[in-house]
Each structure stands twice: as structure tokens, then as C-alpha cells.
CSV table of C-alpha atoms in Angstrom, one decimal:
chain,number,residue,atom,x,y,z
X,1,MET,CA,-14.8,33.4,-22.5
X,2,MET,CA,-14.1,31.6,-25.7
X,3,ASN,CA,-16.7,29.0,-24.9
X,4,ILE,CA,-19.3,31.8,-24.1
X,5,LEU,CA,-18.9,33.6,-27.3
X,6,LYS,CA,-19.0,29.7,-29.3
X,7,LYS,CA,-22.3,29.6,-27.5
X,8,THR,CA,-23.6,32.8,-29.1
X,9,ASN,CA,-22.9,31.3,-32.6
X,10,PHE,CA,-22.0,35.1,-33.5
X,11,PRO,CA,-19.2,35.0,-36.2
X,12,PHE,CA,-17.0,37.3,-34.2
X,13,THR,CA,-14.1,36.5,-36.4
X,14,VAL,CA,-15.9,37.9,-39.6
X,15,PHE,CA,-17.2,40.9,-37.4
X,16,LEU,CA,-13.2,41.7,-36.5
X,17,ILE,CA,-12.2,41.0,-40.1
X,18,ALA,CA,-14.8,43.5,-41.3
X,19,ILE,CA,-13.6,46.3,-39.1
X,20,VAL,CA,-9.8,45.5,-40.0
X,21,THR,CA,-10.9,45.9,-43.7
X,22,TRP,CA,-12.6,48.8,-43.3
X,23,ILE,CA,-9.3,50.4,-41.4
X,24,PHE,CA,-7.3,49.2,-44.2
X,25,LEU,CA,-9.2,50.5,-47.1
X,26,ALA,CA,-9.6,53.9,-45.4
X,27,VAL,CA,-6.0,54.4,-44.8
X,28,ALA,CA,-5.4,52.7,-48.6
X,29,VAL,CA,-7.8,55.3,-50.1
X,30,PHE,CA,-6.6,58.2,-48.0
X,31,LEU,CA,-2.9,57.7,-49.2
X,32,ILE,CA,-3.9,57.2,-52.9
X,33,ASN,CA,-6.2,59.7,-52.8
X,34,LYS,CA,-3.3,62.2,-51.3
X,35,TYR,CA,-0.1,61.2,-53.1
X,36,VAL,CA,-1.2,58.8,-56.2
X,37,VAL,CA,-4.4,60.0,-58.0
X,38,PHE,CA,-7.5,61.7,-57.3
X,39,THR,CA,-10.3,59.3,-56.2
X,40,GLY,CA,-13.2,61.5,-55.6
X,41,ASN,CA,-13.4,60.2,-52.1
X,42,ASN,CA,-13.6,62.4,-48.8
X,43,LEU,CA,-10.9,62.1,-46.0
X,44,LEU,CA,-12.4,59.2,-44.3
X,45,PHE,CA,-13.7,56.4,-46.7
X,46,PRO,CA,-16.2,55.6,-46.9
X,47,PHE,CA,-18.1,58.1,-45.3
X,48,SER,CA,-19.1,60.9,-47.7
X,49,VAL,CA,-20.3,63.5,-45.0
X,50,ILE,CA,-18.8,63.4,-41.6
X,51,TYR,CA,-18.2,66.0,-39.0
X,52,PRO,CA,-17.0,66.0,-35.4
X,53,SER,CA,-19.7,66.3,-32.8
X,54,SER,CA,-20.5,69.3,-30.6
X,55,PHE,CA,-19.6,67.3,-27.7
X,56,LEU,CA,-22.0,69.2,-25.6
X,57,ILE,CA,-22.6,67.6,-22.2
X,58,ILE,CA,-26.1,67.4,-22.7
X,59,GLY,CA,-25.8,65.5,-25.8
X,60,SER,CA,-23.7,62.8,-24.2
X,61,LEU,CA,-26.6,62.5,-21.6
X,62,PHE,CA,-29.1,61.9,-24.5
X,63,CYS,CA,-26.7,59.3,-25.8
X,64,LEU,CA,-26.7,57.7,-22.4
X,65,LEU,CA,-30.5,57.7,-22.5
X,66,PHE,CA,-30.4,56.5,-26.0
X,67,LEU,CA,-28.4,53.7,-24.8
X,68,GLY,CA,-30.5,53.0,-21.8
X,69,THR,CA,-33.6,53.0,-23.6
X,70,GLY,CA,-32.2,50.6,-26.1
X,71,LEU,CA,-31.3,48.0,-23.7
X,72,LEU,CA,-34.4,48.4,-21.9
X,73,ALA,CA,-36.1,47.8,-25.1
X,74,TYR,CA,-34.4,44.9,-25.7
X,75,GLN,CA,-35.3,43.2,-22.1
X,76,TYR,CA,-38.7,44.0,-22.3
X,77,HIS,CA,-39.7,44.0,-26.2
X,78,GLN,CA,-41.6,40.6,-26.0
X,79,LYS,CA,-44.2,41.9,-23.1
X,80,LEU,CA,-45.1,45.0,-25.1
X,81,ASN,CA,-47.7,45.6,-27.4
X,82,PHE,CA,-46.7,46.9,-31.1
X,83,PHE,CA,-48.1,50.3,-30.4
X,84,ALA,CA,-45.6,50.6,-27.4
X,85,ILE,CA,-42.8,49.1,-29.6
X,86,TYR,CA,-43.7,51.9,-32.3
X,87,MET,CA,-43.3,54.6,-29.2
X,88,ILE,CA,-40.2,53.1,-28.2
X,89,CYS,CA,-38.8,53.3,-31.6
X,90,ALA,CA,-39.8,56.9,-31.9
X,91,LEU,CA,-37.7,57.5,-29.0
X,92,LEU,CA,-34.7,55.6,-29.8
X,93,ILE,CA,-34.8,57.9,-32.8
X,94,VAL,CA,-35.0,61.1,-31.1
X,95,PHE,CA,-32.4,60.5,-28.2
X,96,GLY,CA,-29.9,59.1,-30.5
X,97,ASN,CA,-30.6,62.5,-32.6
X,98,MET,CA,-30.5,64.5,-29.5
X,99,GLY,CA,-27.0,63.1,-28.9
X,100,GLN,CA,-25.9,65.9,-31.4
X,101,GLY,CA,-26.2,68.6,-28.3
X,102,ASN,CA,-29.5,70.1,-28.6
X,103,VAL,CA,-32.9,71.0,-30.5
X,104,ASP,CA,-31.3,73.2,-32.7
X,105,ILE,CA,-28.3,70.9,-34.0
X,106,ALA,CA,-30.8,67.7,-34.5
X,107,PHE,CA,-33.9,69.0,-35.7
X,108,LEU,CA,-33.1,72.5,-37.3
X,109,GLN,CA,-29.8,73.0,-38.7
X,110,PRO,CA,-29.9,70.1,-41.1
X,111,PHE,CA,-32.8,72.3,-42.9
X,112,TYR,CA,-30.8,75.7,-42.7
X,113,LEU,CA,-27.2,75.5,-42.1
X,114,LYS,CA,-25.1,76.3,-44.7
X,115,GLY,CA,-28.1,77.4,-46.8
X,116,ARG,CA,-27.9,75.1,-49.6
X,117,GLN,CA,-30.8,73.0,-48.6
X,118,TYR,CA,-34.3,72.5,-49.9
X,119,TYR,CA,-35.5,75.0,-47.2
X,120,ALA,CA,-33.3,77.6,-49.0
X,121,ASP,CA,-35.4,77.6,-52.1
X,122,ALA,CA,-38.9,77.1,-50.2
X,123,ILE,CA,-38.8,80.1,-48.3
X,124,ASN,CA,-38.3,82.0,-51.3
X,125,ILE,CA,-41.5,80.7,-52.9
X,126,THR,CA,-44.3,83.0,-53.2
X,127,ASP,CA,-46.6,81.6,-55.5
X,128,TRP,CA,-45.9,77.9,-55.9
X,129,ARG,CA,-48.0,77.8,-59.1
X,130,LEU,CA,-45.8,79.9,-60.9
X,131,TRP,CA,-42.7,78.3,-59.1
X,132,ILE,CA,-43.6,74.7,-60.5
X,133,LEU,CA,-44.3,76.0,-63.8
X,134,ASN,CA,-41.0,77.7,-64.3
X,135,PHE,CA,-39.1,74.9,-62.4
X,136,ASN,CA,-37.4,73.5,-65.3
X,137,HIS,CA,-36.4,77.2,-66.9
X,138,ASN,CA,-34.9,78.3,-63.3
X,139,LEU,CA,-33.4,74.9,-62.8
X,140,GLU,CA,-29.8,76.2,-62.6
X,141,SER,CA,-30.7,79.0,-60.1
X,142,PHE,CA,-31.5,76.8,-57.3
X,143,GLN,CA,-29.6,75.2,-54.8
X,144,MET,CA,-27.8,71.7,-55.2
X,145,HIS,CA,-30.3,69.4,-54.0
X,146,THR,CA,-33.3,71.3,-55.3
X,147,ARG,CA,-31.8,70.9,-58.9
X,148,THR,CA,-31.4,67.2,-58.4
X,149,HIS,CA,-34.9,66.4,-57.1
X,150,PRO,CA,-38.4,66.7,-58.3
X,151,PRO,CA,-40.1,69.9,-57.8
X,152,TYR,CA,-42.4,68.4,-55.2
X,153,THR,CA,-39.5,67.7,-52.8
X,154,THR,CA,-39.0,71.8,-52.4
X,155,LEU,CA,-42.7,71.9,-52.3
X,156,ILE,CA,-43.6,69.6,-49.4
X,157,HIS,CA,-40.9,72.0,-47.4
X,158,TYR,CA,-43.0,75.1,-48.6
X,159,ALA,CA,-46.2,73.3,-47.8
X,160,PHE,CA,-45.0,72.5,-44.4
X,161,LEU,CA,-43.6,75.8,-43.9
X,162,GLU,CA,-46.9,77.4,-45.0
X,163,LEU,CA,-48.9,75.4,-42.3
X,164,PHE,CA,-46.4,76.1,-39.4
X,165,ASN,CA,-46.3,80.0,-40.2
X,166,GLY,CA,-42.7,79.5,-41.4
X,167,SER,CA,-41.4,77.6,-38.5
X,168,ILE,CA,-38.6,75.1,-39.0
X,169,LEU,CA,-39.6,73.2,-35.8
X,170,GLY,CA,-42.9,72.5,-37.2
X,171,LEU,CA,-41.5,71.6,-40.6
X,172,SER,CA,-39.2,69.1,-39.0
X,173,LEU,CA,-41.8,67.3,-36.7
X,174,SER,CA,-43.8,66.8,-39.9
X,175,PHE,CA,-41.1,65.1,-41.3
X,176,LEU,CA,-40.5,63.1,-38.2
X,177,VAL,CA,-44.1,62.2,-38.1
X,178,ILE,CA,-44.2,60.9,-41.4
X,179,SER,CA,-41.1,59.2,-41.2
X,180,LEU,CA,-42.3,57.2,-38.2
X,181,CYS,CA,-44.8,55.7,-40.5
X,182,SER,CA,-41.8,53.3,-41.7
X,183,PHE,CA,-42.2,51.3,-38.4
X,184,PRO,CA,-45.7,50.2,-38.9
X,185,LEU,CA,-45.2,49.6,-42.6
X,186,MET,CA,-42.0,47.5,-41.8
X,187,ASN,CA,-44.2,45.5,-39.3
X,188,LEU,CA,-47.0,45.2,-41.9
X,189,LEU,CA,-43.8,44.1,-44.6
X,190,MET,CA,-42.6,41.4,-42.0
X,191,LYS,CA,-46.4,40.1,-41.7
X,192,ASN,CA,-46.8,39.6,-44.8
X,193,PHE,CA,-43.7,37.3,-45.2
X,194,ARG,CA,-45.2,35.8,-42.3
X,195,PHE,CA,-42.9,36.8,-39.4
X,196,ASP,CA,-43.8,35.5,-36.0
X,197,LYS,CA,-44.9,38.4,-33.6
X,198,THR,CA,-42.0,38.3,-31.0
X,199,LYS,CA,-39.7,38.4,-34.0
X,200,ARG,CA,-41.4,41.4,-35.5
X,201,LYS,CA,-41.3,43.4,-32.2
X,202,PHE,CA,-37.5,42.5,-31.9
X,203,LEU,CA,-36.8,43.5,-35.5
X,204,LEU,CA,-38.6,46.8,-35.2
X,205,ILE,CA,-36.6,48.0,-32.3
X,206,LEU,CA,-33.4,46.7,-34.4
X,207,PHE,CA,-34.7,48.7,-37.2
X,208,ALA,CA,-34.6,51.9,-34.9
X,209,VAL,CA,-31.2,51.4,-33.8
X,210,ILE,CA,-29.4,50.5,-37.2
X,211,PRO,CA,-27.1,53.5,-37.6
X,212,SER,CA,-28.4,54.5,-41.0
X,213,VAL,CA,-31.9,54.5,-39.7
X,214,ASN,CA,-31.1,56.3,-36.3
X,215,ILE,CA,-29.2,59.0,-37.9
X,216,TYR,CA,-31.5,59.9,-40.9
X,217,LEU,CA,-34.8,59.2,-40.4
X,218,LEU,CA,-35.1,62.2,-38.1
X,219,VAL,CA,-35.5,65.0,-40.4
X,220,SER,CA,-34.2,64.0,-43.8
X,221,ILE,CA,-36.4,63.7,-47.1
X,222,ASP,CA,-35.0,60.3,-47.4
X,223,GLY,CA,-36.9,59.6,-44.3
X,224,LEU,CA,-40.2,60.0,-46.0
X,225,VAL,CA,-38.9,58.1,-49.0
X,226,LEU,CA,-38.3,55.5,-46.6
X,227,ALA,CA,-41.8,55.6,-45.7
X,228,THR,CA,-43.1,55.7,-49.1
X,229,THR,CA,-40.9,53.0,-50.4
X,230,LEU,CA,-42.3,50.7,-47.5
X,231,LEU,CA,-45.6,51.4,-48.5
X,232,PHE,CA,-44.9,50.0,-52.1
X,233,LEU,CA,-43.2,47.2,-50.7
X,234,CYS,CA,-45.9,46.3,-48.4
X,235,GLY,CA,-48.3,46.5,-51.4
X,236,ILE,CA,-46.3,44.3,-53.9
X,237,SER,CA,-45.0,41.8,-51.2
X,238,THR,CA,-49.0,40.9,-50.7
X,239,ILE,CA,-49.2,40.3,-54.6
X,240,PHE,CA,-45.9,38.5,-55.0
X,241,ILE,CA,-46.5,36.1,-51.7
X,242,LYS,CA,-49.8,35.2,-52.6
X,243,ASN,CA,-49.4,35.2,-56.5
X,244,LYS,CA,-52.9,37.0,-56.4
X,245,LEU,CA,-54.0,40.3,-57.4
X,246,SER,CA,-55.6,42.3,-54.6
X,247,PHE,CA,-57.1,46.1,-54.4
X,248,LEU,CA,-55.3,46.8,-51.6
X,249,GLY,CA,-52.0,45.4,-52.9
X,250,ILE,CA,-52.1,47.3,-56.2
X,251,LEU,CA,-53.4,50.6,-54.2
X,252,MET,CA,-50.6,50.7,-51.8
X,253,SER,CA,-47.9,49.5,-54.7
X,254,VAL,CA,-49.3,52.6,-57.0
X,255,SER,CA,-49.5,54.8,-54.0
X,256,GLY,CA,-45.9,54.0,-52.8
X,257,LEU,CA,-44.5,54.1,-56.5
X,258,ILE,CA,-46.0,57.7,-57.3
X,259,LEU,CA,-45.2,59.1,-54.1
X,260,THR,CA,-41.6,57.9,-54.0
X,261,ASN,CA,-41.2,59.1,-57.5
X,262,MET,CA,-42.5,62.8,-56.4
X,263,LEU,CA,-40.0,63.0,-54.1
X,264,THR,CA,-36.8,61.6,-55.4
X,265,PHE,CA,-35.6,60.3,-58.9
X,266,SER,CA,-34.0,57.5,-56.9
X,267,GLY,CA,-37.5,56.2,-57.2
X,268,LEU,CA,-36.4,54.8,-60.5
X,269,PHE,CA,-34.8,51.9,-58.0
X,270,LEU,CA,-38.5,50.8,-57.5
X,271,PHE,CA,-38.7,50.2,-61.4
X,272,ALA,CA,-35.9,48.2,-61.4
X,273,PHE,CA,-36.7,46.3,-58.6
X,274,LEU,CA,-39.9,45.8,-60.1
X,275,GLY,CA,-38.5,44.4,-63.3
X,276,LEU,CA,-36.3,42.1,-62.1
X,277,LEU,CA,-38.8,40.8,-59.6
X,278,VAL,CA,-41.2,40.1,-62.8
X,279,LEU,CA,-38.4,38.5,-64.7
X,280,VAL,CA,-38.2,35.8,-61.4
X,281,THR,CA,-41.8,35.5,-61.1
X,282,LEU,CA,-42.5,34.9,-65.0
X,283,TYR,CA,-39.7,32.2,-65.0
X,284,LYS,CA,-41.7,30.5,-62.3
X,285,LYS,CA,-44.9,31.0,-64.4
X,286,GLN,CA,-46.5,33.4,-61.7
X,287,TYR,CA,-48.1,36.4,-63.3
X,288,SER,CA,-49.7,38.5,-60.8
X,289,VAL,CA,-46.7,40.4,-60.2
X,290,PHE,CA,-46.4,41.2,-64.1
X,291,PHE,CA,-49.9,42.5,-64.2
X,292,ASN,CA,-49.4,44.3,-61.1
X,293,SER,CA,-46.6,46.1,-62.4
X,294,VAL,CA,-48.2,47.0,-65.7
X,295,ILE,CA,-51.0,48.8,-63.7
X,296,CYS,CA,-48.3,50.6,-61.6
X,297,PHE,CA,-46.4,51.7,-64.7
X,298,VAL,CA,-49.2,52.7,-66.5
X,299,LEU,CA,-50.9,54.8,-63.6
X,300,THR,CA,-47.5,56.1,-62.6
X,301,VAL,CA,-46.9,57.6,-66.1
X,302,ALA,CA,-50.5,58.7,-66.2
X,303,PHE,CA,-50.0,60.7,-62.9
X,304,PHE,CA,-46.9,62.6,-64.1
X,305,TYR,CA,-48.4,63.2,-67.6
X,306,GLY,CA,-51.6,64.7,-65.6
X,307,SER,CA,-49.0,66.7,-63.6
X,308,TYR,CA,-47.6,68.1,-66.4
X,309,GLU,CA,-50.8,69.0,-67.9
X,310,VAL,CA,-51.9,70.6,-64.7
X,311,THR,CA,-48.8,72.2,-63.4
X,312,GLY,CA,-46.5,72.5,-66.1
X,313,SER,CA,-43.8,70.6,-64.6
X,314,ASN,CA,-42.1,68.0,-67.0
X,315,HIS,CA,-41.0,65.1,-64.9
X,316,TRP,CA,-38.8,63.5,-67.8
X,317,GLU,CA,-37.2,66.9,-68.5
X,318,THR,CA,-36.3,67.7,-65.1
X,319,PHE,CA,-34.7,64.1,-64.5
X,320,ARG,CA,-32.6,64.4,-67.7
X,321,GLU,CA,-31.5,68.2,-66.5
X,322,ALA,CA,-30.8,66.7,-63.2
X,323,SER,CA,-28.8,63.9,-64.3
X,324,HIS,CA,-26.7,66.6,-66.5
X,325,SER,CA,-26.2,68.6,-63.5
X,326,GLU,CA,-24.9,65.9,-61.4
X,327,ASN,CA,-22.9,64.2,-64.3
X,328,PRO,CA,-22.1,67.3,-66.6
X,329,ASN,CA,-19.3,65.0,-68.6
X,330,GLY,CA,-21.7,62.1,-69.1
X,331,PHE,CA,-21.3,58.4,-68.1
X,332,MET,CA,-18.4,58.4,-65.2
X,333,LEU,CA,-16.8,55.4,-66.2
X,334,LEU,CA,-15.8,56.8,-69.8
X,335,HIS,CA,-14.3,59.9,-68.6
X,336,SER,CA,-13.2,59.3,-65.2
X,337,PRO,CA,-12.8,55.5,-64.4
X,338,ILE,CA,-10.7,55.7,-61.6
X,339,VAL,CA,-13.0,57.9,-59.8
X,340,TYR,CA,-15.9,55.7,-60.7
X,341,PHE,CA,-14.5,52.9,-59.3
X,342,PHE,CA,-13.7,54.3,-56.1
X,343,THR,CA,-16.7,56.3,-55.6
X,344,ARG,CA,-18.9,52.7,-56.5
X,345,LEU,CA,-16.6,51.2,-53.8
X,346,GLU,CA,-17.3,54.0,-51.5
X,347,ASP,CA,-21.4,53.8,-52.1
X,348,ILE,CA,-21.2,50.0,-51.2
X,349,GLY,CA,-19.3,50.8,-48.4
X,350,GLU,CA,-21.1,53.4,-46.6
X,351,ILE,CA,-24.4,51.6,-46.9
X,352,LEU,CA,-22.6,48.4,-45.3
X,353,ILE,CA,-21.0,50.2,-42.5
X,354,PHE,CA,-24.2,52.1,-41.7
X,355,LEU,CA,-26.0,48.6,-41.4
X,356,SER,CA,-23.4,48.2,-38.8
X,357,PHE,CA,-20.3,46.0,-38.6
X,358,ALA,CA,-22.4,43.1,-36.9
X,359,TYR,CA,-24.9,43.3,-39.5
X,360,MET,CA,-22.0,42.8,-42.1
X,361,ALA,CA,-20.3,39.9,-39.9
X,362,LEU,CA,-23.6,38.0,-40.4
X,363,PHE,CA,-24.4,38.8,-43.8
X,364,PHE,CA,-20.9,37.6,-45.2
X,365,SER,CA,-20.9,34.7,-42.7
X,366,PHE,CA,-23.4,32.7,-44.9
X,367,LYS,CA,-21.4,29.6,-44.9
X,368,ASN,CA,-22.3,29.0,-41.1
X,369,GLU,CA,-25.4,26.7,-41.5
X,370,ASN,CA,-26.3,27.6,-38.1
X,371,LEU,CA,-27.4,30.7,-39.0
X,372,GLY,CA,-30.4,30.3,-41.5
X,373,LEU,CA,-29.6,33.8,-42.8
X,374,PHE,CA,-30.9,32.8,-46.3
X,375,SER,CA,-33.4,30.1,-45.5
X,376,ASP,CA,-36.4,31.6,-46.8
X,377,LYS,CA,-36.7,30.9,-50.4
X,378,GLN,CA,-39.7,34.0,-51.0
X,379,VAL,CA,-37.4,36.5,-48.9
X,380,ASN,CA,-34.4,35.7,-50.9
X,381,ILE,CA,-35.8,36.1,-54.2
X,382,PHE,CA,-37.7,39.6,-53.1
X,383,SER,CA,-34.6,40.9,-51.2
X,384,PHE,CA,-31.9,40.2,-53.5
X,385,ALA,CA,-33.7,41.6,-56.3
X,386,GLY,CA,-33.9,45.0,-54.6
X,387,ILE,CA,-30.1,44.6,-53.9
X,388,ALA,CA,-29.3,43.7,-57.2
X,389,ALA,CA,-31.4,46.5,-58.5
X,390,LEU,CA,-29.4,48.9,-56.4
X,391,GLY,CA,-26.5,47.3,-57.8
X,392,VAL,CA,-27.5,48.2,-61.5
X,393,MET,CA,-28.0,51.7,-60.1
X,394,PHE,CA,-24.4,52.0,-58.9
X,395,LEU,CA,-23.2,50.7,-62.4
X,396,THR,CA,-24.8,53.5,-64.3
X,397,GLY,CA,-22.8,56.1,-62.0
X,398,ALA,CA,-25.7,56.9,-59.7
X,399,TYR,CA,-25.1,58.5,-56.6
X,400,GLY,CA,-21.7,60.1,-57.7
X,401,THR,CA,-21.2,62.2,-54.7
X,402,GLY,CA,-21.9,59.1,-52.3
X,403,GLU,CA,-24.1,59.6,-49.2
X,404,THR,CA,-25.9,56.3,-49.9
X,405,ALA,CA,-26.1,55.8,-46.1
X,406,ARG,CA,-29.0,58.4,-46.5
X,407,ALA,CA,-29.9,58.4,-50.1
X,408,CYS,CA,-30.2,54.8,-50.2
X,409,LEU,CA,-32.3,54.2,-46.6
X,410,TYR,CA,-34.8,52.5,-48.7
X,411,ILE,CA,-32.5,49.5,-49.2
X,412,VAL,CA,-32.3,48.9,-45.4
X,413,PRO,CA,-35.5,46.7,-45.1
X,414,PHE,CA,-34.4,44.3,-47.6
X,415,PHE,CA,-31.4,43.4,-45.6
X,416,LEU,CA,-33.4,43.4,-42.5
X,417,LEU,CA,-35.9,40.4,-44.2
X,418,PHE,CA,-33.1,38.1,-44.4
X,419,LEU,CA,-33.3,37.7,-40.1
X,420,LYS,CA,-36.3,36.0,-40.7
X,421,GLU,CA,-34.9,32.4,-40.0
X,422,LEU,CA,-32.3,33.5,-37.5
X,423,ASN,CA,-33.9,31.9,-34.5
X,424,ASN,CA,-30.5,31.7,-32.1
X,425,ASN,CA,-31.5,34.3,-29.5
X,426,ARG,CA,-27.8,34.6,-28.4
X,427,THR,CA,-26.7,35.6,-31.8
X,428,LEU,CA,-29.8,38.3,-32.2
X,429,LYS,CA,-29.0,39.7,-29.0
X,430,VAL,CA,-25.1,40.2,-30.0
X,431,LEU,CA,-26.4,41.3,-32.9
X,432,TYR,CA,-28.8,43.9,-31.3
X,433,ILE,CA,-26.3,45.1,-28.5
X,434,LEU,CA,-23.2,45.9,-30.8
X,435,CYS,CA,-25.6,47.4,-33.6
X,436,LEU,CA,-27.0,49.8,-30.6
X,437,LEU,CA,-23.1,50.2,-29.1
X,438,GLN,CA,-22.0,51.4,-33.0
X,439,THR,CA,-24.7,53.7,-33.1
X,440,PHE,CA,-24.2,55.1,-29.5
X,441,GLY,CA,-20.7,55.8,-30.4
X,442,MET,CA,-21.4,57.3,-33.8
X,443,GLN,CA,-24.0,59.6,-32.4
X,444,LEU,CA,-21.8,60.7,-29.8
X,445,ILE,CA,-18.8,61.5,-31.8
X,446,GLY,CA,-19.8,62.7,-35.0
X,447,ASN,CA,-22.3,64.7,-37.6
X,448,TYR,CA,-23.3,63.1,-40.5
X,449,TYR,CA,-25.8,66.0,-42.2
X,450,TRP,CA,-24.5,67.8,-45.3
């Protein structure tokens, strides 16, 4: 048995260490929070939001269907064309979430349950022009998520509700269709980095079974943000790789940057990422990314200034008020250093666990030269710039309430790119199977929406 495991070249020891470390931290943080000092974490570290599943029989059957589809997808992915791969990815997302029990729980409740989502404010809009004009003035009267996001986030809910005569299912399916664009965009991003065709097919189905993507892509605004972020990454990667400006690259990067910042203030991540990428490329005396970044910045600022002139919505003021609403006492490190430390730990931990323990094992076993996980220099620069940019955001105190597996869904493509040179089929198979099983278990026993 041990010889078989060794032949897979998968770092099972690191995999087990990751699980044991999580259990230790979960117990330690719980005890510290309960008996020593308030840490700002929830009961089960590092999960910001977790509720028990409804455990409906139909949900269990859908989980089994998800598991079976995932196994068949792996078995036959090499023979399928990309359209079939996209359809399978869509089925994996739907089947996984239907594991919650029924259409109401999977597709509808994330919008209306508890009455504190964007939907609760969207249904009260009677005149969208007047609503956006008075958005800053009425900010404190809105639900928490509306207060901490640009007005366009709530307006997109309103637009789809108007389109489908108030149907939440219509709203949900609209979100799903847009979010599923993440798969062809992820394929294009990998193609830009010259991944071979078979590897792209495999990584697309892996993308669909990664816990954070499978759980949060279905009906959250963060699924839309993932799609718009990938649009930006496809554009900027074209210019970065070729060190040459192109109209399509500029168009995609500008469009992705504007759309992302319309939906979330986390769009500032893209500016931080661009800044780091510019520094690296300028050091290497490559100037195309710098010129593209200037174009992106100017056009994005021009768009939001134009938006202010037309609608009266001040994006900068909304950001300041949203930041104050989330951190009323200012920089968390200065007034709550213990909470700052433990919530930073939670933010990182939640992203890693929702990437899967199997991916963690590969990522933190980089001393194993046979894996080839960090062999592509362009991928390394690109992906580590993204991870470093997110790290800077964490240092500023961003994501004080956690939920980073959902809110930072846009970081997953950066991690996936590292797998470009990992060509041991047995290792990839183990990674996929363990990831699939973890998502199966998580969808079966838990609910992870607010």
C-alpha cells in the first residue's frame, strides 16, 4: 500500500499535517475565544459562516450525483470538447448546491432568507435614478451588504427582478449564467499562459469541484465578481506574456476592471495587483504592462466620474462611508490588535481550507522537486503578485468579518495557474479525487451562506 502511495508522488504527509494543524487551531481558537480573550472568530475556526445542512434525502442523492458526475468527468475529460467540459462544470456546480436539499435552499434562500441581503433593498426600489442619487445620503438605512458595496451591486438585483417580474428564480438563474462565464474565461487565461489542451480540460473540471468555487459560484454576487476578474486577468495576461499592447487586451482589462469595481470595493485588489505587476515588469525593463495600467486607471477614473455626473453617485464617498461602516473605530490593529491578528489568521485559513486540503498539501510541499509546481517563471510572477496584493489588503484590516472563501473567490485562478507544470497524472488524479471528496462532504453536511 505504501509503495502505491509513493508512486502517486502526492505529499500525503503534508496533507495529514494540514488536517491536524486545522484541528489544533480550531480547538485552540475556540478555547482562547471562550476562556481567555475575545478573538473575533466564530465557533469553528476558520469558518466565518457555517450552519448544519437540512439533511434532506433528495439533497443526499444530489450529492451522490455530484460525486458520480465528478468521477465520470475525470474519466472521460480527455475525449470531450470544451463545450461539453463547460456543460459538465455547470452540472457539477448545480448538483453540488442541490445537495443542500431543494431548489428553495440552493437557489432562492441565499437571496431572501433573514432579510438582510441586497435583495431586501432591491425590492424597495421604485425609481432607480432617484435611489442611486440618494444612495450616499440613505446609506445607513440599508442592509449591511448594501452599505458595504457600490450601489450597482443592488441595482443589478433590481434589474433582473424587473426583467423577470420579481421572480427570485429568474434572478438566481441570471446570476448563475453570468458566473458560469468564469469557465470559458479561465480556459482563455490558461491558454494565454500556454497550457496544453488536455491540461486545460482537467483544470476546468478541477476548478468546478474546488470547494469555494462549487459552493459560492451558484448565486452569490462573488460569482459575478469572479467572472469580471477573470475578464480583466485574460486581458492583462495577454499584454504581460507578450510584452506588447493589444486592443483586445486593453479592452478586456479595462472592461473587467470597471465591471469588478462596479460590483465590489474588493475591486481595489486589481489595482494593487496591477501595481505589483508593474513594479516587477519595470524592473525587467518591460513597459507594456505599465502603459496598459495607465490606460486602465485613467479610463476607470473617467468612468466613475462620468457616473457621478450622470447619476449623482459618488463612488469614492461611498467607499469611505462603507469603510467607516465596517470599521467605525479606524485601523483595527490600533484599537483591537488581538482581534486583528486572529481575523487575519481566519481570512487566510478560510481561503486555504476552501481551496481544499489536497491543494494545500501540494502548495506547501514545494521542496518536492518532482512536483514542478513553481516551474513557470511567468506564472510565478503573475500569481504571486495576485497573492501578495491580497496579503497587503489583509494587512490593512480588510475583510474584518471573514467570509474570504466567498468574498475572495477571485483569488482561486491565481492558485490554479501554479499547476501548469505539474504533469504527474497520478498526482493530479489524487488531487482531483481528494478535492472532489472534500466538496462532497462539505456540501452534504453544511450550509455556508450568511
